[in-house]
Short mmCIF file of C-alpha atoms and ligand atoms in Angstrom, two decimals:
data_model
loop_
_atom_site.label_atom_id
_atom_site.label_comp_id
_atom_site.label_asym_id
_atom_site.label_seq_id
_atom_site.Cartn_x
_atom_site.Cartn_y
_atom_site.Cartn_z
CA UNK A 6 -79.93 87.56 371.74
CA UNK A 7 -78.67 90.65 373.60
CA UNK A 8 -75.26 91.45 372.09
CA UNK A 9 -73.73 92.27 375.45
CA UNK A 10 -73.82 88.63 376.52
CA UNK A 11 -70.97 87.88 374.17
CA UNK A 12 -68.61 89.70 376.50
CA UNK A 13 -70.48 89.39 379.77
CA UNK A 14 -68.64 88.35 382.92
CA UNK A 15 -71.07 87.98 385.81
CA UNK A 16 -70.59 88.31 389.53
CA UNK A 17 -73.13 86.83 391.95
CA UNK A 18 -73.93 89.01 394.94
CA UNK A 19 -75.73 87.71 397.98
CA UNK A 20 -76.92 91.09 399.22
CA UNK A 21 -77.14 90.27 402.91
CA UNK A 22 -73.49 89.18 402.98
CA UNK A 23 -71.75 91.60 400.68
CA UNK A 24 -71.31 94.94 402.41
CA UNK A 25 -73.25 96.63 405.20
CA UNK A 26 -73.47 100.41 404.88
CA UNK A 27 -75.44 101.27 408.02
CA UNK A 28 -73.94 99.04 410.69
CA UNK A 29 -76.98 96.81 411.30
CA UNK A 30 -74.95 93.71 410.47
CA UNK A 31 -76.77 92.98 407.20
CA UNK A 32 -75.47 93.81 403.76
CA UNK A 33 -77.51 96.30 401.76
CA UNK A 34 -77.96 98.12 398.44
CA UNK A 35 -76.26 101.41 399.42
CA UNK A 36 -73.29 99.24 400.40
CA UNK A 37 -73.23 97.58 396.97
CA UNK A 38 -73.43 101.02 395.34
CA UNK A 39 -70.18 101.95 397.06
CA UNK A 40 -68.49 98.88 395.63
CA UNK A 41 -69.01 99.75 391.97
CA UNK A 42 -65.39 100.82 391.94
CA UNK A 43 -64.42 97.28 392.96
CA UNK A 44 -66.51 95.78 390.14
CA UNK A 45 -64.69 97.98 387.67
CA UNK A 46 -61.35 97.08 389.15
CA UNK A 47 -62.19 93.38 388.95
CA UNK A 48 -63.47 93.81 385.42
CA UNK A 49 -66.87 92.21 385.80
CA UNK A 50 -69.59 93.86 383.77
CA UNK A 51 -72.73 92.13 385.01
CA UNK A 52 -74.19 91.20 388.37
CA UNK A 53 -76.70 88.59 389.49
CA UNK A 54 -78.26 89.91 392.65
CA UNK A 55 -79.91 87.25 394.82
CA UNK A 56 -83.48 88.10 395.93
CA UNK A 57 -83.77 91.50 397.57
CA UNK A 58 -87.56 91.67 397.86
CA UNK A 59 -89.93 91.76 400.83
CA UNK A 60 -89.81 88.44 402.60
CA UNK A 61 -90.00 86.82 406.01
CA UNK A 62 -86.59 85.36 405.07
CA UNK A 63 -87.25 81.78 405.99
CA UNK A 64 -85.43 80.84 402.78
CA UNK A 65 -83.12 83.85 402.65
CA UNK A 66 -85.53 85.79 400.42
CA UNK A 67 -86.53 82.99 398.04
CA UNK A 68 -89.79 83.18 399.96
CA UNK A 69 -91.07 86.44 398.50
CA UNK A 70 -93.99 88.19 400.18
CA UNK A 71 -94.12 91.24 397.90
CA UNK A 72 -92.57 91.02 394.45
CA UNK A 73 -92.77 94.78 393.87
CA UNK A 74 -90.97 95.99 396.95
CA UNK A 75 -87.32 95.90 398.04
CA UNK A 76 -86.96 94.50 401.56
CA UNK A 77 -86.32 97.35 404.01
CA UNK A 78 -83.24 95.60 405.34
CA UNK A 79 -81.64 96.14 401.93
CA UNK A 80 -82.98 99.64 401.28
CA UNK A 81 -85.74 100.98 399.05
CA UNK A 82 -86.88 100.63 395.46
CA UNK A 83 -85.22 104.00 394.91
CA UNK A 84 -81.90 102.59 396.17
CA UNK A 85 -82.20 99.73 393.72
CA UNK A 86 -83.00 102.12 390.91
CA UNK A 87 -79.96 104.22 391.80
CA UNK A 88 -77.84 101.10 391.74
CA UNK A 89 -79.17 100.19 388.28
CA UNK A 90 -78.46 103.66 386.95
CA UNK A 91 -75.04 104.13 388.46
CA UNK A 92 -73.89 100.63 387.53
CA UNK A 93 -75.15 101.05 383.98
CA UNK A 94 -73.24 104.31 383.69
CA UNK A 95 -70.11 102.24 384.24
CA UNK A 96 -71.20 99.58 381.77
CA UNK A 97 -72.35 97.15 384.46
CA UNK A 98 -75.72 95.45 384.12
CA UNK A 99 -77.74 94.01 386.97
CA UNK A 100 -79.94 90.93 386.82
CA UNK A 101 -82.47 90.39 389.58
CA UNK A 102 -83.49 87.03 390.94
CA UNK A 103 -86.98 86.14 389.80
CA UNK A 104 -88.82 83.51 391.80
CA UNK A 105 -91.77 82.57 389.60
CA UNK A 106 -92.64 79.18 391.04
CA UNK A 107 -93.76 80.05 394.53
CA UNK A 108 -94.31 82.78 397.07
CA UNK A 109 -93.97 82.99 400.82
CA UNK A 110 -96.99 81.93 402.87
CA UNK A 111 -96.84 85.58 404.03
CA UNK A 112 -97.63 86.89 400.54
CA UNK A 113 -100.99 88.73 400.47
CA UNK A 114 -102.06 86.63 397.44
CA UNK A 115 -101.56 83.46 399.41
CA UNK A 116 -103.38 84.78 402.45
CA UNK A 117 -106.37 85.50 400.23
CA UNK A 118 -106.04 82.11 398.60
CA UNK A 119 -106.25 80.52 402.06
CA UNK A 120 -109.76 81.91 402.60
CA UNK A 121 -112.63 79.45 402.56
CA UNK A 122 -114.68 81.98 400.53
CA UNK A 123 -113.92 82.25 396.83
CA UNK A 124 -111.97 85.34 395.82
CA UNK A 125 -109.71 86.36 392.94
CA UNK A 126 -106.71 84.58 394.45
CA UNK A 127 -108.49 81.29 395.07
CA UNK A 128 -106.91 79.69 392.02
CA UNK A 129 -103.53 81.44 392.11
CA UNK A 130 -102.10 78.53 394.07
CA UNK A 131 -102.62 74.82 393.67
CA UNK A 132 -105.05 73.47 396.22
CA UNK A 133 -106.55 70.02 396.39
CA UNK A 134 -110.33 69.87 396.56
CA UNK A 135 -110.48 68.66 400.17
CA UNK A 136 -108.09 68.34 403.06
CA UNK A 137 -108.58 64.58 402.74
CA UNK A 138 -106.90 64.68 399.33
CA UNK A 139 -103.29 64.88 400.29
CA UNK A 140 -101.33 62.15 398.60
CA UNK A 141 -101.38 63.55 395.08
CA UNK A 142 -98.60 61.82 393.07
CA UNK A 143 -95.57 63.88 392.12
CA UNK A 144 -96.43 66.83 394.33
CA UNK A 145 -96.06 67.65 398.02
CA UNK A 146 -98.91 69.05 400.04
CA UNK A 147 -99.34 70.89 403.32
CA UNK A 148 -102.37 69.59 405.11
CA UNK A 149 -104.90 71.62 407.05
CA UNK A 150 -103.16 75.00 406.88
CA UNK A 151 -106.26 77.20 406.89
CA UNK A 152 -110.04 77.03 406.95
CA UNK A 153 -110.01 76.48 403.21
CA UNK A 154 -110.99 72.86 402.74
CA UNK A 155 -107.99 71.73 400.74
CA UNK A 156 -104.25 71.26 400.90
CA UNK A 157 -101.78 73.44 399.12
CA UNK A 158 -98.91 72.18 397.03
CA UNK A 159 -95.44 73.33 397.91
CA UNK A 160 -92.69 74.07 395.44
CA UNK A 161 -89.72 73.75 397.79
CA UNK A 162 -89.90 74.33 401.55
CA UNK A 163 -93.28 73.93 403.25
CA UNK A 164 -93.75 77.72 403.48
CA UNK A 165 -93.30 78.14 399.71
CA UNK A 166 -96.70 77.37 398.18
CA UNK A 167 -96.53 76.70 394.45
CA UNK A 168 -98.13 79.31 392.24
CA UNK A 169 -100.68 77.79 389.91
CA UNK A 170 -99.44 77.54 386.33
CA UNK A 171 -101.72 74.56 385.84
CA UNK A 172 -101.04 70.93 384.95
CA UNK A 173 -99.86 69.87 381.51
CA UNK A 174 -101.81 66.65 381.89
CA UNK A 175 -104.49 67.19 384.52
CA UNK A 176 -105.67 63.92 386.01
CA UNK A 177 -109.38 63.58 385.11
CA UNK A 178 -109.94 61.90 388.49
CA UNK A 179 -108.50 64.94 390.29
CA UNK A 180 -110.63 67.84 389.08
CA UNK A 181 -108.68 70.34 391.23
CA UNK A 182 -105.79 69.95 388.78
CA UNK A 183 -106.41 72.80 386.37
CA UNK A 184 -105.22 72.94 382.78
CA UNK A 185 -102.67 75.61 381.85
CA UNK A 186 -105.29 77.71 380.09
CA UNK A 187 -107.67 77.87 383.08
CA UNK A 188 -108.35 81.39 384.43
CA UNK A 189 -106.18 80.97 387.57
CA UNK A 190 -103.03 79.86 385.74
CA UNK A 191 -103.56 82.53 383.08
CA UNK A 192 -103.87 85.25 385.75
CA UNK A 193 -100.64 84.06 387.38
CA UNK A 194 -98.84 84.23 384.03
CA UNK A 195 -100.03 87.79 383.54
CA UNK A 196 -98.78 88.68 387.00
CA UNK A 197 -95.38 87.17 386.28
CA UNK A 198 -95.11 89.37 383.24
CA UNK A 199 -96.12 92.41 385.29
CA UNK A 200 -93.38 91.69 387.80
CA UNK A 201 -90.80 91.38 385.06
CA UNK A 202 -92.03 94.56 383.39
CA UNK A 203 -91.95 96.46 386.67
CA UNK A 204 -88.28 95.79 387.33
CA UNK A 205 -87.17 96.07 383.73
CA UNK A 206 -88.79 99.50 383.59
CA UNK A 207 -86.89 100.45 386.73
CA UNK A 208 -83.60 99.51 385.08
CA UNK A 209 -82.97 95.80 385.65
CA UNK A 210 -81.14 94.14 382.75
CA UNK A 211 -82.92 90.82 383.13
CA UNK A 212 -83.38 87.95 385.53
CA UNK A 213 -81.85 84.85 386.96
CA UNK A 214 -84.88 82.58 387.15
CA UNK A 215 -85.26 80.38 390.19
CA UNK A 216 -86.36 76.77 389.57
CA UNK A 217 -87.29 77.76 386.04
CA UNK A 218 -88.41 74.28 385.09
CA UNK A 219 -90.80 73.90 388.02
CA UNK A 220 -93.79 75.91 386.88
CA UNK A 221 -96.31 73.67 385.13
CA UNK A 222 -97.03 70.48 387.05
CA UNK A 223 -97.19 66.97 385.62
CA UNK A 224 -95.41 68.25 382.56
CA UNK A 225 -93.48 65.40 380.92
CA UNK A 226 -90.42 66.77 379.13
CA UNK A 227 -91.33 70.21 380.53
CA UNK A 228 -93.16 71.00 377.31
CA UNK A 229 -95.79 73.29 378.77
CA UNK A 230 -93.29 75.05 381.04
CA UNK A 231 -91.10 75.58 377.98
CA UNK A 232 -94.07 76.99 376.08
CA UNK A 233 -94.66 79.49 378.88
CA UNK A 234 -91.05 80.71 378.80
CA UNK A 235 -91.11 80.82 375.06
CA UNK A 236 -94.08 83.15 375.21
CA UNK A 237 -92.27 85.41 377.69
CA UNK A 238 -89.10 85.39 375.61
CA UNK A 239 -91.06 86.38 372.52
CA UNK A 240 -92.48 89.29 374.47
CA UNK A 241 -89.02 90.28 375.77
CA UNK A 242 -87.54 90.11 372.29
CA UNK A 243 -89.93 92.80 371.12
CA UNK A 244 -90.35 94.92 374.26
CA UNK A 245 -86.96 94.51 376.00
CA UNK A 246 -84.52 93.07 373.47
CA UNK A 247 -81.55 93.92 375.71
CA UNK A 248 -82.89 91.95 378.67
CA UNK A 249 -81.26 88.63 379.49
CA UNK A 250 -82.66 85.52 381.13
CA UNK A 251 -80.58 82.87 382.84
CA UNK A 252 -82.28 79.80 384.17
CA UNK A 253 -81.71 77.62 387.14
CA UNK A 254 -82.63 74.50 385.20
CA UNK A 255 -79.41 72.58 384.64
CA UNK A 256 -80.62 71.24 381.35
CA UNK A 257 -79.57 73.62 378.60
CA UNK A 258 -81.01 71.30 375.95
CA UNK A 259 -84.46 72.13 377.34
CA UNK A 260 -83.92 75.58 378.86
CA UNK A 261 -82.36 77.22 375.82
CA UNK A 262 -84.98 76.11 373.27
CA UNK A 263 -87.55 77.20 375.87
CA UNK A 264 -86.28 80.77 375.58
CA UNK A 265 -83.48 81.23 378.09
CA UNK A 266 -80.36 82.95 376.82
CA UNK A 267 -78.27 81.03 379.34
CA UNK A 268 -78.68 78.04 381.62
CA UNK A 269 -76.64 77.11 384.67
CA UNK A 270 -75.08 73.73 385.11
CA UNK A 271 -75.89 73.28 388.78
CA UNK A 272 -73.06 72.02 390.92
CA UNK A 273 -75.30 69.57 392.75
CA UNK A 274 -77.16 68.32 389.69
CA UNK A 275 -74.76 68.34 386.77
CA UNK A 276 -72.42 65.41 386.04
CA UNK A 277 -70.32 67.78 383.89
CA UNK A 278 -69.85 70.12 386.82
CA UNK A 279 -69.03 67.30 389.19
CA UNK A 280 -66.44 65.92 386.78
CA UNK A 281 -64.61 69.24 387.13
CA UNK A 282 -65.10 70.05 390.79
CA UNK A 283 -66.22 67.35 393.17
CA UNK A 284 -68.94 68.45 395.53
CA UNK A 285 -67.09 67.03 398.46
CA UNK A 286 -63.83 67.81 400.17
CA UNK A 287 -60.93 67.52 397.76
CA UNK A 288 -58.95 65.39 400.20
CA UNK A 289 -61.81 62.92 400.41
CA UNK A 290 -62.27 62.86 396.65
CA UNK A 291 -58.63 62.05 396.02
CA UNK A 292 -58.90 58.70 397.71
CA UNK A 293 -61.41 57.53 395.20
CA UNK A 294 -59.89 57.58 391.71
CA UNK A 295 -63.07 56.89 389.82
CA UNK A 296 -64.93 59.69 391.51
CA UNK A 297 -62.16 62.25 391.58
CA UNK A 298 -62.58 65.51 389.76
CA UNK A 299 -60.37 67.04 387.08
CA UNK A 300 -59.32 70.01 389.22
CA UNK A 301 -57.77 67.90 391.94
CA UNK A 302 -54.04 68.58 392.27
CA UNK A 303 -53.36 65.32 394.09
CA UNK A 304 -54.99 62.99 391.64
CA UNK A 305 -56.76 64.74 388.80
CA UNK A 306 -59.78 62.90 387.44
CA UNK A 307 -60.28 62.25 383.79
CA UNK A 308 -61.25 65.23 381.62
CA UNK A 309 -63.08 62.82 379.34
CA UNK A 310 -65.69 62.44 382.05
CA UNK A 311 -66.38 66.17 381.76
CA UNK A 312 -66.37 66.16 377.96
CA UNK A 313 -68.72 63.17 377.73
CA UNK A 314 -71.37 65.17 379.60
CA UNK A 315 -70.55 68.65 378.39
CA UNK A 316 -69.99 68.24 374.65
CA UNK A 317 -73.48 66.93 373.85
CA UNK A 318 -74.95 69.91 375.73
CA UNK A 319 -72.58 72.30 373.99
CA UNK A 320 -73.29 70.88 370.54
CA UNK A 321 -77.05 70.93 371.07
CA UNK A 322 -77.09 74.58 372.15
CA UNK A 323 -74.33 76.16 370.04
CA UNK A 324 -75.49 79.31 368.34
CA UNK A 325 -78.75 79.29 370.29
CA UNK A 326 -77.77 80.13 373.84
CA UNK A 327 -75.04 79.79 376.42
CA UNK A 328 -74.11 77.25 379.03
CA UNK A 329 -73.01 78.67 382.36
CA UNK A 330 -70.47 76.84 384.49
CA UNK A 331 -70.46 79.01 387.62
CA UNK A 332 -67.54 79.15 390.04
CA UNK A 333 -70.09 78.26 392.70
CA UNK A 334 -73.24 79.81 394.10
CA UNK A 335 -75.07 80.49 397.35
CA UNK A 336 -76.41 76.92 397.39
CA UNK A 337 -73.16 75.05 397.05
CA UNK A 338 -70.65 74.04 399.65
CA UNK A 339 -67.80 73.51 399.86
CA UNK A 340 -66.65 76.59 398.01
CA UNK A 341 -64.00 76.08 395.36
CA UNK A 342 -61.56 77.68 397.81
CA UNK A 343 -61.84 74.80 400.29
CA UNK A 344 -58.84 72.53 399.97
CA UNK A 345 -57.35 74.46 397.04
CA UNK A 346 -54.35 76.80 397.09
CA UNK A 347 -54.41 80.17 395.32
CA UNK A 348 -52.36 78.54 392.56
CA UNK A 349 -54.93 75.76 392.14
CA UNK A 350 -57.68 78.36 392.06
CA UNK A 351 -55.96 80.55 389.49
CA UNK A 352 -55.89 77.51 387.21
CA UNK A 353 -59.59 76.85 387.82
CA UNK A 354 -60.29 80.45 386.80
CA UNK A 355 -58.09 80.10 383.75
CA UNK A 356 -60.45 77.33 382.68
CA UNK A 357 -63.71 79.04 383.71
CA UNK A 358 -62.71 82.24 381.92
CA UNK A 359 -61.58 80.60 378.67
CA UNK A 360 -64.44 78.21 377.99
CA UNK A 361 -67.47 79.07 375.88
CA UNK A 362 -70.67 80.37 377.42
CA UNK A 363 -70.94 83.02 380.07
CA UNK A 364 -68.79 83.03 383.23
CA UNK A 365 -70.37 83.61 386.63
CA UNK A 366 -68.20 84.23 389.69
CA UNK A 367 -69.73 83.70 393.12
CA UNK A 368 -68.73 86.69 395.30
CA UNK A 369 -65.54 85.95 397.21
CA UNK A 370 -64.40 83.16 394.91
CA UNK A 371 -62.14 85.72 393.24
CA UNK A 372 -60.08 85.90 396.45
CA UNK A 373 -60.41 82.21 397.31
CA UNK A 374 -62.93 82.53 400.13
CA UNK A 375 -63.67 79.27 401.87
CA UNK A 376 -66.97 78.00 403.19
CA UNK A 377 -66.61 77.27 406.89
CA UNK A 378 -67.95 73.94 408.11
CA UNK A 379 -70.37 73.50 410.97
CA UNK A 380 -72.10 76.88 410.77
CA UNK A 381 -75.48 77.17 412.40
CA UNK A 382 -78.13 77.29 409.70
CA UNK A 383 -79.35 80.79 408.88
CA UNK A 384 -82.60 81.60 407.11
CA UNK A 385 -83.05 78.13 405.69
CA UNK A 386 -79.45 77.77 404.62
CA UNK A 387 -78.73 74.41 406.33
CA UNK A 388 -75.66 72.87 404.65
CA UNK A 389 -75.57 75.79 402.21
CA UNK A 390 -74.87 78.38 404.89
CA UNK A 391 -71.08 78.22 404.49
CA UNK A 392 -71.33 79.57 400.94
CA UNK A 393 -73.11 82.68 402.26
CA UNK A 394 -70.69 84.16 404.82
CA UNK A 395 -69.71 87.86 404.69
CA UNK A 396 -67.46 89.07 401.91
CA UNK A 397 -63.91 89.53 403.17
CA UNK A 398 -62.78 93.03 402.29
CA UNK A 399 -59.88 93.52 404.66
CA UNK A 400 -58.02 92.13 407.65
CA UNK A 401 -60.13 93.84 410.35
CA UNK A 402 -62.17 91.71 412.78
CA UNK A 403 -65.38 91.89 410.72
CA UNK A 404 -63.35 91.68 407.51
CA UNK A 405 -64.58 95.14 406.51
CA UNK A 406 -68.07 93.76 405.96
CA UNK A 407 -69.83 95.69 408.71
CA UNK A 408 -69.23 97.96 411.69
CA UNK A 409 -71.81 96.08 413.77
CA UNK A 410 -70.73 94.20 416.89
CA UNK A 411 -69.44 90.81 415.89
CA UNK A 412 -72.40 88.89 417.33
CA UNK A 413 -74.80 90.95 415.24
CA UNK A 414 -73.40 90.05 411.84
CA UNK A 415 -75.78 88.30 409.45
CA UNK A 416 -73.39 85.37 409.54
CA UNK A 417 -69.98 85.09 411.17
CA UNK A 418 -66.97 85.82 408.97
CA UNK A 419 -64.68 82.88 408.40
CA UNK A 420 -62.87 82.43 411.70
CA UNK A 421 -59.35 81.79 410.46
CA UNK A 422 -56.14 83.81 410.70
CA UNK A 423 -55.42 82.92 407.08
CA UNK A 424 -58.74 84.01 405.67
CA UNK A 425 -58.16 85.76 402.35
CA UNK A 426 -59.24 89.37 401.82
CA UNK A 427 -59.38 91.94 399.05
CA UNK A 428 -57.17 94.59 400.68
CA UNK A 429 -54.29 92.16 401.17
CA UNK A 430 -54.49 90.84 397.60
CA UNK A 431 -54.92 94.11 395.71
CA UNK A 432 -51.31 95.25 395.92
CA UNK A 433 -49.80 91.83 395.20
CA UNK A 434 -49.23 91.38 391.51
CA UNK A 435 -49.72 87.62 391.33
CA UNK A 436 -52.38 87.30 394.02
CA UNK A 437 -55.42 85.24 393.08
CA UNK A 438 -57.46 88.44 392.83
CA UNK A 439 -55.02 89.94 390.35
CA UNK A 440 -54.86 86.75 388.34
CA UNK A 441 -58.63 86.63 388.10
CA UNK A 442 -58.58 90.28 386.97
CA UNK A 443 -55.95 89.49 384.40
CA UNK A 444 -57.95 86.51 383.12
CA UNK A 445 -61.14 88.55 382.84
CA UNK A 446 -59.23 91.19 380.89
CA UNK A 447 -57.70 88.48 378.69
CA UNK A 448 -61.11 87.05 377.89
CA UNK A 449 -62.56 90.43 377.03
CA UNK A 450 -59.64 91.33 374.79
CA UNK A 451 -60.03 88.23 372.62
CA UNK A 452 -63.17 87.42 370.64
CA UNK A 453 -62.09 83.76 370.40
CA UNK A 454 -62.32 83.48 374.18
CA UNK A 455 -65.75 85.12 374.48
CA UNK A 456 -69.12 83.43 374.78
CA UNK A 457 -69.64 82.17 371.24
CA UNK A 458 -66.08 81.36 370.19
CA UNK A 459 -65.98 77.70 369.14
CA UNK A 460 -64.54 75.07 371.46
CA UNK A 461 -62.60 72.04 370.26
CA UNK A 462 -60.69 69.71 372.53
CA UNK A 463 -57.30 69.05 370.92
CA UNK A 464 -55.82 66.78 373.54
CA UNK A 465 -58.04 65.05 376.07
CA UNK A 466 -56.69 61.58 376.61
CA UNK A 467 -57.89 59.20 379.25
CA UNK A 468 -55.55 59.22 382.22
CA UNK A 469 -53.21 61.73 380.56
CA UNK A 470 -52.48 65.43 380.90
CA UNK A 471 -52.60 68.23 379.95
CA UNK A 472 -56.03 69.10 378.64
CA UNK A 473 -55.64 71.21 375.52
CA UNK A 474 -58.43 72.98 373.69
CA UNK A 475 -58.83 75.44 370.88
CA UNK A 476 -61.13 78.45 370.89
CA UNK A 477 -61.81 80.21 367.65
CA UNK A 478 -63.82 83.14 366.40
CA UNK A 479 -63.35 84.77 363.01
CA UNK A 480 -59.65 84.82 362.23
CA UNK A 481 -58.57 84.42 365.81
CA UNK A 482 -57.45 81.02 367.11
CA UNK A 483 -56.48 80.56 370.74
CA UNK A 484 -55.05 77.48 372.33
CA UNK A 485 -55.41 76.78 376.04
CA UNK A 486 -53.43 74.08 377.85
CA UNK A 487 -54.20 73.08 381.43
CA UNK A 488 -52.36 70.84 383.84
CA UNK A 489 -54.19 70.49 387.17
CA UNK A 490 -51.74 67.93 388.54
CA UNK A 491 -48.93 68.81 390.92
CA UNK A 492 -46.65 66.88 388.51
CA UNK A 493 -45.31 68.42 385.29
CA UNK A 494 -46.48 66.93 382.01
CA UNK A 495 -45.32 66.91 378.40
CA UNK A 496 -47.01 65.78 375.21
CA UNK A 497 -46.69 65.99 371.45
CA UNK A 498 -49.59 67.72 369.77
CA UNK A 499 -50.86 66.98 366.33
CA UNK A 500 -51.13 70.45 364.79
CA UNK A 501 -50.16 72.07 361.51
CA UNK A 502 -46.61 73.41 361.63
CA UNK A 503 -46.43 77.17 361.67
CA UNK A 504 -43.85 79.65 360.48
CA UNK A 505 -44.29 81.92 363.44
CA UNK A 506 -43.91 81.13 367.11
CA UNK A 507 -47.39 81.47 368.66
CA UNK A 508 -47.86 84.45 370.93
CA UNK A 509 -48.08 83.57 374.61
CA UNK A 510 -51.03 85.46 376.13
CA UNK A 511 -50.91 83.95 379.61
CA UNK A 512 -48.65 81.57 381.49
CA UNK A 513 -45.26 80.29 380.43
CA UNK A 514 -43.86 81.32 377.08
CA UNK A 515 -41.84 78.11 376.84
CA UNK A 516 -44.77 75.79 377.42
CA UNK A 517 -45.68 75.46 373.75
CA UNK A 518 -43.07 75.10 371.03
CA UNK A 519 -42.31 73.48 367.67
CA UNK A 520 -39.77 70.70 367.72
CA UNK A 521 -39.07 69.65 364.13
CA UNK A 522 -42.39 68.65 362.62
CA UNK A 523 -44.04 68.30 366.01
CA UNK A 524 -45.57 70.64 368.50
CA UNK A 525 -44.73 69.97 372.11
CA UNK A 526 -46.60 71.15 375.15
CA UNK A 527 -44.75 71.11 378.41
CA UNK A 528 -46.47 72.37 381.53
CA UNK A 529 -45.12 72.58 385.08
CA UNK A 530 -47.33 71.23 387.86
CA UNK A 531 -50.61 73.11 388.43
CA UNK A 532 -50.23 75.50 385.55
CA UNK A 533 -51.86 76.58 382.36
CA UNK A 534 -50.93 78.61 379.33
CA UNK A 535 -52.79 80.45 376.61
CA UNK A 536 -51.46 81.09 373.11
CA UNK A 537 -52.67 82.88 370.05
CA UNK A 538 -51.90 80.71 367.03
C1 LIG B 774 -82.98 77.74 394.33
C2 LIG B 774 -82.28 78.82 395.10
O1 LIG B 774 -81.00 79.03 394.57
C3 LIG B 774 -82.28 78.36 396.54
O2 LIG B 774 -81.43 79.15 397.32
C4 LIG B 774 -83.70 78.33 397.04
O3 LIG B 774 -83.72 77.81 398.36
C5 LIG B 774 -84.59 77.46 396.16
N1 LIG B 774 -84.35 77.65 394.75
C6 LIG B 774 -86.06 77.73 396.41
O4 LIG B 774 -86.44 78.95 395.88
CA1 LIG B 775 -77.23 97.15 406.51
#
């Protein structure tokens, strides 16, 4: 386990939307390089960079056509290397986005694989044995794409043919389904390792792995896919022990034993995530008590719903790897900022930055950016497009993202006079940005709050507030109390009496006090407090 993960705070950067250095309307790597100062100011020490490789960009770069080359719109391999080096000098590590499951149809390997004549790429993708074989169970095929007499299997969109890692249980009646140890799947594995090696040697600190569980087909329980990752992790542990892997899997009980250091709970797939932050408009969620989420100021949902899903995952992975509850990502709308005030959001960050595992902040969430509704889909974004709009740096018309004419921006900036921006929030002491900074600093200053500090709910009663939990590491014990409701709350807490008044590290000093033999927690509406016991 790379030691640095203990104190890692990640920031997700969607390169096309972050900062444009040359006025072409698209964010780029030299732009990101100029923002290292901002990363330091914010206090993040790790970045997940969404795909920046050669691509026809039909899925915003998740359709890679050359895994060894930075897309010209972002810069060059040398620019990426410079970014690695300069960031690292400041203690900031960069993870690239690795897309192992598929390529673009524009990838040279796929074009070769499409040929009717056998060649070395013939078995790099999964093809049925004839174009008349198209209804293979559990997989999706594209029919009649080339003169090769077969259909290829897609991994996601139709232009993302699945690389061939074989089938865990090949169907004997479908001889085109190759076992994992067949030459094609083995060659693809070797190539995957080459890609990883290439970027690690250039200075990457690891990878966020796209659809990590998707590799081996017909793989009940993902056993063969897990074996593959385990093999890669074993290699990393010896060759690149500092490199980190975070999976897009949303099942830490499988991903972590498979070899990932961290696994995301995906907003759209994880009941634990949804119990915290509904994936619909807050206003709409509030009308439905049963479905409402905990961080809903109007009618907070039950924290027990979160704990019922989260605790089994936490207990199963403790000491082995980390669960990631991201603030959002480029696939999820609405953003947390939609329908929440800066005060609501500061409380969300208090939670996200004091729970175990590794925090990931989607760019712009630190200032409360909102995802606009009704945007025209861009590069396969569809309903996800709103989470990908330009970073809002200042109050100028293009929000400081780019000097290009407005109609040439990668995506329009949020069209609202109240849109938040960095420049406006920097000088204000209690702005959301400054509270997020303060919370990051708080986390990093206290081992109990870092990735592996233990987590014990102390007060989590059905239909009652606040939610109180204890984090502990070594001698240090930290108590966090959270009240997402607009109404104040007060409870008695069953804790050992103490001779000293606990030190308030964040929030209201008066929120936690001893009254006779009892401890009492009193929190104003939408507030949280942190104490060292
Ligand atoms: C997950 C990525 O986050 C998403 O943006 C992409 O469209 C799919 N995987 C396919 O690669
Ligand atoms: Ca640019």
